[in-house]
XYZ file of C-alpha atoms in Angstrom:
662
model
C 17.402 -46.312 -0.677
C 18.637 -44.845 2.636
C 17.992 -41.270 1.554
C 14.329 -42.151 0.984
C 13.927 -44.032 4.241
C 11.206 -41.660 5.444
C 9.218 -42.161 2.234
C 7.100 -45.296 2.422
C 4.860 -47.101 -0.018
C 1.866 -46.085 2.096
C 2.762 -42.389 1.748
C 3.142 -42.779 -2.007
C -0.223 -44.553 -2.288
C -1.961 -41.732 -0.402
C -0.330 -39.069 -2.599
C -0.486 -40.938 -5.902
C -3.139 -38.726 -7.503
C -1.180 -35.583 -6.660
C 2.119 -37.124 -7.788
C 0.600 -38.053 -11.154
C -0.331 -34.393 -11.627
C 3.157 -33.325 -10.530
C 4.693 -35.677 -13.088
C 3.164 -33.561 -15.867
C 5.562 -30.760 -14.901
C 8.512 -33.085 -14.220
C 8.019 -35.998 -16.623
C 11.380 -37.726 -16.029
C 13.746 -38.594 -13.203
C 16.248 -36.145 -14.659
C 13.689 -33.301 -14.613
C 12.763 -33.964 -10.984
C 16.430 -34.189 -9.945
C 17.284 -30.912 -11.710
C 14.466 -29.094 -9.928
C 15.487 -30.500 -6.527
C 19.061 -29.299 -7.092
C 17.774 -25.868 -8.172
C 15.463 -25.469 -5.169
C 18.093 -26.674 -2.681
C 20.498 -24.071 -4.088
C 17.906 -21.270 -3.802
C 17.403 -22.104 -0.108
C 21.012 -21.084 0.534
C 20.780 -17.626 -1.034
C 20.338 -14.518 1.184
C 16.694 -13.502 1.656
C 15.407 -10.750 -0.605
C 14.919 -7.231 0.728
C 11.393 -6.346 1.873
C 10.238 -2.725 1.989
C 7.308 -1.569 4.137
C 5.445 1.704 3.497
C 2.167 3.002 4.861
C -0.222 5.949 4.612
C 1.149 7.355 1.358
C -2.182 9.183 0.801
C -1.774 10.146 -2.828
C 1.718 11.671 -2.470
C 2.866 10.047 -5.680
C 6.115 11.983 -6.249
C 7.522 11.117 -2.825
C 6.225 7.548 -3.134
C 7.820 6.999 -6.539
C 11.096 8.532 -5.386
C 11.261 6.219 -2.376
C 10.804 3.264 -4.732
C 13.462 4.573 -7.097
C 16.051 5.162 -4.381
C 14.894 2.164 -2.305
C 14.791 4.334 0.831
C 18.454 5.244 0.465
C 19.598 1.694 -0.378
C 20.820 2.730 -3.848
C 23.008 5.442 -2.339
C 24.410 3.000 0.235
C 25.211 0.497 -2.507
C 26.997 3.152 -4.572
C 28.997 4.201 -1.489
C 29.957 0.588 -0.745
C 30.985 -0.189 -4.329
C 32.929 2.960 -5.197
C 34.022 4.255 -1.790
C 36.710 6.883 -2.312
C 37.272 6.013 -5.967
C 34.531 8.511 -6.868
C 33.964 12.022 -5.565
C 30.787 12.709 -3.607
C 29.273 14.771 -6.408
C 30.083 11.964 -8.897
C 28.314 9.423 -6.699
C 25.362 11.779 -6.350
C 25.181 12.167 -10.139
C 25.280 8.392 -10.594
C 22.470 7.915 -8.052
C 20.306 10.547 -9.737
C 20.886 8.824 -13.077
C 19.718 5.516 -11.563
C 16.576 7.171 -10.155
C 15.590 9.199 -13.240
C 17.591 7.881 -16.217
C 15.447 9.309 -19.025
C 15.322 12.843 -17.643
C 18.928 12.900 -16.405
C 20.289 11.741 -19.751
C 18.648 14.696 -21.497
C 20.423 17.108 -19.149
C 23.786 15.334 -19.383
C 23.782 15.312 -23.190
C 23.444 19.101 -23.238
C 26.343 19.551 -20.784
C 28.909 16.852 -21.656
C 31.566 17.770 -24.217
C 32.775 14.192 -24.777
C 29.584 12.145 -24.493
C 31.179 8.896 -25.745
C 33.756 9.014 -22.954
C 30.955 9.674 -20.435
C 29.001 6.719 -21.833
C 32.044 4.438 -21.487
C 32.707 5.372 -17.852
C 29.040 5.335 -16.844
C 28.273 1.966 -18.431
C 31.150 0.364 -16.538
C 29.884 1.937 -13.282
C 26.310 0.757 -13.851
C 27.494 -2.771 -14.628
C 29.241 -2.880 -11.234
C 26.064 -1.725 -9.470
C 23.948 -4.232 -11.416
C 26.313 -7.065 -10.522
C 26.128 -6.120 -6.846
C 22.327 -5.882 -6.560
C 21.761 -9.071 -8.593
C 24.243 -11.187 -6.635
C 21.691 -12.479 -4.110
C 19.378 -13.872 -6.788
C 19.530 -16.904 -9.038
C 20.433 -16.360 -12.670
C 16.942 -17.526 -13.550
C 15.286 -14.848 -11.403
C 17.577 -12.132 -12.744
C 16.945 -13.298 -16.313
C 13.176 -12.948 -15.820
C 13.680 -9.350 -14.652
C 15.773 -8.357 -17.685
C 14.274 -6.267 -20.496
C 13.791 -8.526 -23.499
C 15.713 -6.386 -26.004
C 18.916 -6.433 -23.920
C 18.491 -9.725 -22.104
C 21.348 -11.644 -23.737
C 23.844 -8.764 -23.535
C 23.014 -8.001 -19.888
C 23.382 -11.667 -18.940
C 26.849 -11.665 -20.475
C 27.890 -8.459 -18.712
C 26.455 -9.407 -15.311
C 28.113 -12.798 -15.159
C 31.523 -11.984 -16.607
C 34.277 -10.629 -14.389
C 36.107 -7.609 -15.732
C 39.036 -8.573 -13.499
C 39.678 -11.645 -15.654
C 42.270 -10.546 -18.255
C 40.791 -13.016 -20.729
C 37.402 -11.294 -20.494
C 38.409 -7.623 -20.378
C 38.579 -7.215 -24.136
C 35.282 -9.124 -24.489
C 33.422 -6.862 -22.039
C 34.999 -3.691 -23.451
C 34.044 -4.828 -26.942
C 30.393 -5.153 -25.932
C 30.355 -1.709 -24.318
C 32.142 0.140 -27.137
C 29.830 -1.473 -29.695
C 26.749 -0.394 -27.722
C 28.058 3.186 -27.855
C 29.121 3.108 -31.490
C 25.746 1.881 -32.785
C 23.837 4.526 -30.850
C 22.176 2.279 -28.237
C 23.901 3.678 -25.154
C 20.891 5.727 -23.959
C 18.512 2.777 -24.234
C 21.000 0.467 -22.536
C 21.623 2.877 -19.637
C 17.885 3.312 -19.093
C 17.406 -0.451 -19.107
C 20.172 -0.970 -16.521
C 18.874 1.787 -14.239
C 15.381 0.279 -14.222
C 16.909 -3.158 -13.585
C 18.744 -1.790 -10.520
C 15.488 -0.298 -9.215
C 13.749 -3.620 -9.871
C 16.324 -5.820 -8.126
C 17.089 -3.718 -5.065
C 13.531 -4.191 -3.698
C 12.454 -7.832 -3.768
C 8.979 -7.276 -2.300
C 6.963 -4.221 -1.315
C 4.393 -4.139 1.495
C 1.913 -1.229 1.621
C 0.387 -1.258 5.116
C -2.709 0.655 4.073
C -4.064 4.018 2.908
C -3.052 4.753 -0.646
C -6.060 7.032 -1.204
C -7.251 10.540 -0.239
C -5.647 13.861 0.682
C -2.786 13.877 -1.851
C -3.229 14.506 -5.596
C -2.089 11.243 -7.171
C -3.534 8.064 -5.677
C -4.364 6.903 -9.212
C -0.718 7.390 -10.233
C 0.432 5.335 -7.242
C -2.030 2.604 -8.219
C -0.709 2.633 -11.800
C 2.780 2.094 -10.387
C 1.679 -0.711 -8.069
C -0.428 -2.555 -10.642
C 2.699 -2.826 -12.810
C 5.054 -3.580 -9.900
C 6.868 -6.898 -9.816
C 5.890 -7.957 -6.290
C 3.662 -6.052 -3.870
C 0.858 -6.549 -1.375
C -1.408 -4.188 0.552
C -3.126 -4.445 3.888
C -6.224 -2.368 3.243
C -6.569 0.805 5.285
C -9.812 2.611 6.050
C -9.272 5.030 3.140
C -8.680 2.150 0.718
C -11.805 0.365 1.967
C -13.751 3.612 1.508
C -12.768 3.705 -2.174
C -13.425 -0.014 -2.569
C -16.911 0.571 -1.145
C -17.445 3.496 -3.523
C -16.402 1.361 -6.507
C -18.837 -1.321 -5.336
C -21.665 1.242 -5.366
C -22.085 2.163 -1.681
C -23.615 5.668 -1.689
C -22.227 6.584 1.754
C -18.716 5.661 0.642
C -19.117 7.662 -2.579
C -20.249 10.727 -0.610
C -17.317 10.423 1.810
C -14.806 10.025 -1.027
C -16.109 13.184 -2.691
C -16.319 15.135 0.561
C -12.655 14.364 1.314
C -11.683 15.396 -2.212
C -13.443 18.742 -1.707
C -12.049 19.179 1.807
C -8.481 19.022 0.477
C -9.272 20.744 -2.843
C -8.003 17.631 -4.561
C -9.991 16.807 -7.675
C -7.144 15.312 -9.710
C -7.731 11.697 -8.692
C -11.507 12.022 -9.046
C -11.635 13.774 -12.424
C -8.312 13.210 -14.190
C -7.522 9.844 -12.669
C -10.856 8.083 -12.859
C -12.982 10.270 -15.090
C -15.690 10.656 -12.431
C -18.252 13.147 -13.721
C -18.859 15.661 -10.928
C -20.750 18.098 -13.170
C -24.134 17.027 -11.710
C -22.846 17.803 -8.220
C -21.314 21.109 -9.331
C -24.518 22.246 -11.062
C -26.654 21.264 -8.071
C -24.271 22.963 -5.599
C -24.086 26.234 -7.564
C -27.876 26.477 -7.788
C -28.632 25.387 -4.221
C -25.898 27.354 -2.427
C -25.615 30.288 -4.836
C -26.016 32.898 -2.085
C -24.375 30.875 0.680
C -20.783 31.920 1.576
C -20.071 28.287 2.632
C -17.237 29.567 4.820
C -17.244 26.472 7.020
C -16.589 24.414 3.908
C -13.663 26.391 2.539
C -11.190 23.676 1.517
C -7.791 23.074 3.060
C -5.993 24.365 0.003
C -2.517 23.144 0.915
C -0.314 23.430 -2.158
C -3.152 23.713 -4.670
C -3.177 26.545 -7.207
C -6.938 26.936 -7.665
C -8.187 30.468 -8.252
C -10.769 32.160 -6.039
C -13.696 31.265 -8.292
C -12.762 27.584 -8.331
C -12.268 27.525 -4.555
C -15.734 29.047 -4.147
C -17.254 26.307 -6.321
C -15.367 23.605 -4.420
C -16.705 25.010 -1.129
C -20.256 24.846 -2.501
C -19.780 21.255 -3.683
C -18.148 20.463 -0.355
C -21.235 21.569 1.567
C -23.641 19.912 -0.865
C -21.982 16.500 -0.636
C -21.533 16.767 3.148
C -25.282 17.255 3.681
C -26.019 14.405 1.278
C -23.520 12.241 3.199
C -25.177 12.910 6.580
C -28.566 11.934 5.134
C -27.271 8.755 3.487
C -25.388 7.700 6.620
C -28.491 8.240 8.744
C -30.470 5.959 6.423
C -27.806 3.249 6.782
C -27.745 3.596 10.574
C -31.536 3.252 10.742
C -31.352 0.155 8.525
C -28.764 -1.386 10.860
C -29.493 -0.885 14.553
C -26.897 -3.652 15.054
C -24.205 -1.122 14.038
C -24.849 0.709 17.327
C -24.329 4.137 15.748
C -27.510 6.004 16.720
C -25.316 8.712 18.303
C -24.296 9.651 14.739
C -27.853 10.725 13.898
C -27.496 14.502 13.961
C -29.939 16.139 11.550
C -32.985 15.252 13.678
C -31.478 17.042 16.686
C -31.303 20.463 15.020
C -33.690 23.334 15.729
C -33.782 24.712 12.183
C -35.593 27.883 13.207
C -32.971 29.013 15.730
C -29.867 27.300 14.285
C -29.024 25.233 17.355
C -28.464 21.545 17.995
C -29.172 19.688 21.231
C -26.744 16.914 22.165
C -26.928 15.048 25.483
C -29.336 17.681 26.838
C -27.062 20.629 26.004
C -27.663 23.215 23.283
C -24.945 24.353 20.860
C -25.103 27.112 18.251
C -24.306 25.975 14.740
C -21.510 27.677 12.803
C -23.613 27.263 9.648
C -27.406 26.972 9.851
C -28.381 27.297 6.192
C -29.963 23.969 5.125
C -32.187 24.564 2.091
C -32.430 20.858 1.187
C -33.429 19.544 4.622
C -37.087 18.987 5.507
C -37.250 19.439 9.321
C -40.147 16.974 9.481
C -38.138 14.311 7.606
C -34.480 15.435 7.853
C -32.878 12.190 6.581
C -34.751 12.158 3.259
C -32.860 13.185 0.149
C -34.510 15.880 -1.916
C -35.477 14.915 -5.445
C -32.487 16.824 -6.830
C -30.105 15.206 -4.325
C -31.448 11.784 -5.273
C -30.683 12.482 -8.930
C -27.147 13.630 -8.079
C -26.495 10.473 -6.037
C -27.756 8.203 -8.826
C -25.517 9.886 -11.399
C -22.472 9.775 -9.126
C -23.040 6.087 -8.358
C -23.219 5.321 -12.072
C -19.977 7.212 -12.650
C -18.089 5.415 -9.856
C -19.283 1.917 -10.713
C -18.628 2.354 -14.442
C -15.155 3.904 -14.315
C -12.960 1.414 -16.170
C -9.733 2.754 -14.645
C -11.154 2.629 -11.117
C -12.425 -0.893 -11.692
C -8.951 -1.989 -12.814
C -7.284 -0.464 -9.750
C -9.821 -1.870 -7.292
C -9.431 -5.370 -8.736
C -5.675 -4.945 -8.327
C -6.248 -4.075 -4.653
C -8.374 -7.173 -4.193
C -5.950 -9.461 -6.019
C -2.914 -8.252 -4.067
C -4.481 -7.301 -0.760
C -6.221 -8.315 2.409
C -7.125 -6.997 5.820
C -3.902 -8.466 7.232
C -0.785 -10.406 6.219
C 1.502 -12.807 8.056
C 4.919 -12.856 6.376
C 8.344 -13.873 7.621
C 7.449 -13.649 11.337
C 5.757 -10.254 10.901
C 2.049 -9.489 11.299
C 0.916 -6.576 9.130
C -2.393 -4.763 9.532
C -3.249 -1.124 9.046
C -4.951 0.128 12.178
C -6.213 -1.878 15.125
C -7.155 -5.148 16.747
C -10.309 -4.498 18.853
C -9.514 -5.209 22.509
C -11.235 -4.998 25.883
C -9.899 -2.786 28.684
C -8.163 -5.794 30.281
C -6.245 -6.550 27.076
C -8.320 -9.534 25.964
C -9.757 -9.784 22.463
C -13.050 -7.936 22.088
C -15.966 -9.933 20.696
C -17.557 -8.063 17.796
C -21.079 -8.882 16.649
C -21.588 -9.307 12.895
C -24.999 -10.528 11.722
C -25.807 -11.946 15.175
C -22.570 -13.939 15.414
C -19.513 -13.010 17.443
C -15.940 -12.825 16.192
C -12.671 -11.851 17.832
C -8.951 -11.882 17.099
C -7.965 -13.633 13.900
C -11.502 -14.866 13.240
C -12.699 -11.228 13.213
C -10.066 -10.270 10.652
C -10.941 -13.279 8.500
C -14.668 -12.456 8.641
C -14.070 -8.804 7.727
C -11.875 -9.855 4.809
C -14.626 -12.160 3.548
C -17.286 -9.420 3.832
C -15.145 -6.942 1.876
C -14.813 -9.434 -0.981
C -18.531 -10.262 -0.932
C -19.402 -6.556 -1.248
C -17.535 -6.201 -4.527
C -17.699 -9.588 -6.228
C -21.168 -10.835 -5.268
C -23.393 -8.928 -7.686
C -26.557 -10.820 -6.693
C -29.229 -8.786 -4.921
C -29.177 -10.931 -1.777
C -29.411 -10.067 1.896
C -25.738 -11.033 2.396
C -24.611 -8.774 -0.440
C -26.687 -5.820 0.760
C -25.290 -6.247 4.262
C -21.716 -6.519 2.966
C -22.156 -3.344 0.916
C -23.432 -1.417 3.938
C -20.676 -2.897 6.114
C -18.042 -1.335 3.828
C -19.153 2.038 5.179
C -19.133 0.694 8.751
C -15.511 -0.363 8.277
C -14.713 3.269 7.396
C -16.092 4.775 10.587
C -17.707 2.108 12.815
C -16.642 1.930 16.475
C -15.679 -1.773 16.338
C -14.111 -1.638 12.890
C -10.520 -2.966 12.896
C -9.643 -0.321 10.307
C -10.960 2.523 12.514
C -11.623 1.532 16.166
C -12.706 4.857 17.673
C -15.936 5.703 19.472
C -17.045 7.980 16.628
C -15.966 9.844 13.521
C -16.874 13.382 14.520
C -17.313 14.778 11.004
C -20.513 16.705 11.738
C -19.102 18.221 14.943
C -15.932 19.440 13.201
C -17.960 21.264 10.565
C -20.785 22.741 12.586
C -19.957 23.043 16.313
C -17.410 25.432 17.807
C -16.867 23.413 21.001
C -13.729 21.373 20.197
C -14.402 18.880 22.974
C -17.226 17.409 20.892
C -14.816 16.707 18.031
C -12.559 14.493 20.120
C -12.564 10.868 19.008
C -11.800 8.357 21.729
C -9.508 5.640 20.445
C -10.103 1.957 21.164
C -8.092 0.207 23.866
C -5.652 -1.239 21.329
C -3.995 2.114 20.749
C -3.007 2.296 24.423
C -2.422 -1.375 25.178
C -0.208 -1.957 22.127
C 2.605 -0.397 24.156
C 2.638 -3.537 26.349
C 4.782 -6.477 25.265
C 2.385 -9.018 26.752
C -0.510 -7.704 24.652
C 1.581 -7.750 21.475
C 2.733 -11.297 22.279
C -0.897 -12.370 22.707
C -1.845 -10.921 19.317
C 1.170 -12.454 17.593
C 0.397 -15.872 19.080
C -3.197 -15.563 17.830
C -1.745 -15.492 14.314
C 0.713 -18.334 14.921
C 3.742 -16.139 15.576
C 5.598 -16.880 18.791
C 9.198 -16.290 17.713
C 11.344 -13.840 19.709
C 11.847 -11.662 16.613
C 8.200 -11.442 15.539
C 6.685 -7.989 15.096
C 3.362 -6.247 14.561
C 3.599 -3.561 11.867
C 0.928 -0.819 11.762
C 0.210 2.548 10.159
C -2.937 4.689 10.493
C -1.972 6.934 13.432
C 0.852 9.371 12.524
C 3.867 9.206 14.821
C 4.322 12.740 16.172
C 8.106 12.938 16.345
C 7.873 16.661 17.182
C 6.351 15.649 20.514
C 8.984 12.966 21.130
C 6.823 10.038 20.043
C 8.694 6.967 18.777
C 7.687 4.477 16.076
C 9.093 1.535 18.044
C 6.793 0.347 20.823
C 6.376 -2.532 23.282
C 10.088 -3.210 23.533
C 10.404 -3.555 19.764
C 7.426 -5.888 19.347
C 5.365 -3.274 17.499
C 6.377 -0.787 14.798
C 4.145 2.116 13.732
C 5.524 3.424 10.444
C 3.075 6.230 9.622
C 5.371 9.205 9.905
C 3.569 11.687 7.691
C 3.953 10.771 4.029
C 0.865 12.926 3.553
C 1.760 16.620 3.498
C -1.406 17.279 5.514
C 0.247 15.572 8.517
C 3.812 16.836 8.231
C 3.237 19.871 10.440
C 2.263 17.442 13.218
C 4.863 14.727 12.622
C 7.833 16.901 11.706
C 8.998 14.346 9.136
C 7.754 12.873 5.847
C 7.260 9.227 6.585
C 9.104 6.058 7.488
C 10.215 3.089 5.477
C 10.874 -0.206 7.196
C 13.516 -2.323 5.459
C 13.932 -6.023 6.222
C 16.991 -7.502 4.544
C 19.185 -10.513 5.202
C 21.235 -8.634 7.818
C 18.286 -7.476 9.906
C 15.598 -4.841 10.342
C 16.215 -1.189 9.556
C 14.028 1.916 9.842
C 14.505 4.872 7.489
C 13.111 8.238 8.595
C 12.525 10.619 5.681
C 12.644 14.386 5.476
C 10.063 16.130 3.231
C 10.620 15.579 -0.489
C 10.863 18.762 -2.542
C 10.064 17.502 -6.035
C 11.177 15.093 -8.739
C 12.310 18.095 -10.806
C 14.651 19.250 -8.016
C 15.989 15.708 -7.695
C 16.725 15.540 -11.430
C 18.177 19.017 -11.946
C 20.001 19.540 -8.654
C 20.457 15.978 -7.379
C 18.397 16.757 -4.261
C 17.519 13.373 -2.788
C 15.154 12.598 0.081
C 17.295 12.973 3.180
C 16.846 9.774 5.174
C 18.132 8.811 8.587
C 18.493 5.070 9.157
C 18.194 3.251 12.463
C 19.179 -0.386 12.946
C 16.341 -2.033 14.885
C 17.677 -5.583 14.813
C 20.934 -6.982 13.479
C 21.432 -10.648 12.672
C 24.844 -12.089 13.522
C 24.295 -14.516 10.651
C 22.648 -13.555 7.372
C 19.069 -14.677 6.997
C 18.785 -17.076 4.086
C 15.844 -18.002 1.874
C 15.458 -21.246 3.857
C 14.631 -19.114 6.945
C 11.688 -17.382 5.231
C 8.091 -18.326 4.435
C 9.055 -18.830 0.797
C 11.795 -21.153 2.035
C 9.193 -23.257 3.855
C 7.211 -23.527 0.626
C 10.333 -24.557 -1.295
C 11.166 -27.216 1.320
C 7.655 -28.636 0.886
C 8.146 -28.662 -2.889
C 11.460 -30.483 -2.463
C 9.776 -33.108 -0.277
C 7.071 -33.606 -2.920
C 9.679 -33.959 -5.662
C 11.537 -36.561 -3.601
C 8.288 -38.501 -3.307
C 7.956 -38.282 -7.096
C 11.498 -39.657 -7.478
C 10.597 -42.536 -5.179
C 7.463 -43.200 -7.236
C 9.435 -43.208 -10.494
C 12.154 -45.489 -9.140
C 9.754 -47.937 -7.560
C 7.362 -48.300 -10.455
C 4.365 -46.406 -9.088
C 4.557 -43.864 -11.920
C 6.113 -44.252 -15.369
C 8.453 -41.665 -16.824
C 7.037 -39.790 -19.781
C 8.986 -39.537 -23.002
């Protein structure tokens, strides 16, 4: 009984109800012992590799490629395994096959003269890679990741050594049979997807999947089917979540951004949002208006002149609707403190000027056919009809509903994981570095309690469908989180949308950032924030996105002596001219913390046909002298608790508190 000395009868009595429930899963002493042995063994495996990405903004091709190549990890593995036994072009071909097996196989079969010989060599190579990437996992975990049709065969190949002379003929027999019965293509594809699956154990998206790029819906399809991911909602994600919940301001902003970047793919093709009512209204209302101010940022789009003209008209129409809707929300909520965002009542519509802080400014565009100067915030009857139809389309899109529920199920405003604190943008602070108290419904919140309250409000807005005061407030607050001065996902004095469109003076478009963005460079401030979330270890970090790191100007992603990492490096093509790169990936494996800096991705087609990979430069941020094991992680702590509970169950079985079940 010495090994159970810390387990007393009193402890068992207090936990008896729970232990009876636990006994349903482990009905005998043997079952409990087997699970303890299994969990103890898992604790001594190396920790799985975590990948951190942020601000992907609809750039689905680059995003998917980074997942496929695991930020260069696949290439490093191939280099380690094959070294000088393969030529560089052979290793490149193998990597491309792993990334895009279906497409690459089609090309290879048209070029290879002896395809059976190629199959034989390639299958042996892929088995070696599979064995390497699966070695840090239990057989049980690997088995669950295997495709059902090849599960048994892959288990045999992964766990048999080809160096054993007794097994060589066995392994070769399996491989030659796979080729001879015409299953080589399917088997290669299955192994390549298994490598992609095993090389990233968990994926963290630190906010902003939506807007700007053309394929946010494609990224969401990938994530909703991904084996293990989480997201810390960014302001663009919250905007879409608010739109899906039926917030008219959020819907208008989503559409305005789509028009601004001439990106209708996610809206129309992805979610089937019917923008015909908006298009019809815009063409009729702004038929003779050049709408030059609202010419979209075309980027890489291939729209013709007629389409661009229509987008500009819709862009202006939805922008005016947005300013009216936002004004109505601001007037409903004086507690938001956003009266300075009321613009339409400050315009002299006769002379086309606006007066701000006692100074007059000429407007770049003064044609406002839908605004009543005596009641500028009121929607016209036609605008009201457009808004109602758009709201119906957003709230009834089945695909959007599926994706938003996926965001809720796998996301939150922040995450604490393995000594790291992840949140997208900001922690509101005072000038002296203390936590800023933020008023929400006449109560004050700061630090962690503010994040927890915001998280709760976001969930209330979507899931509470009762017409209550709390639900109406939560729905309006979704828009505040997009652009409110004390919003943790924004934290600037204003979002100067109106000024950027209508006023030439650039000084009015400047948005003053909250104190966090300056003070986060100080170790003491980062330590204070980490301690607020229960992290006081020397190797704890804050991980953010939101503000692109301008490497062209010498800015670095590592701040506060390594306490804080900003990994928004310009995944979005709209930012790459400022950042000079195409994003960062943070990689946290058992050996330490590594940052990959990516060059712009050309295209998946180039990668398949020419083997052009994303060029990544890796920087070691921290290196562990000893490998980090599962027991050193948060999952390890959970497993240790489970082991303790199972030992209590053993004690209960052996001392007659609970009977074994047959």
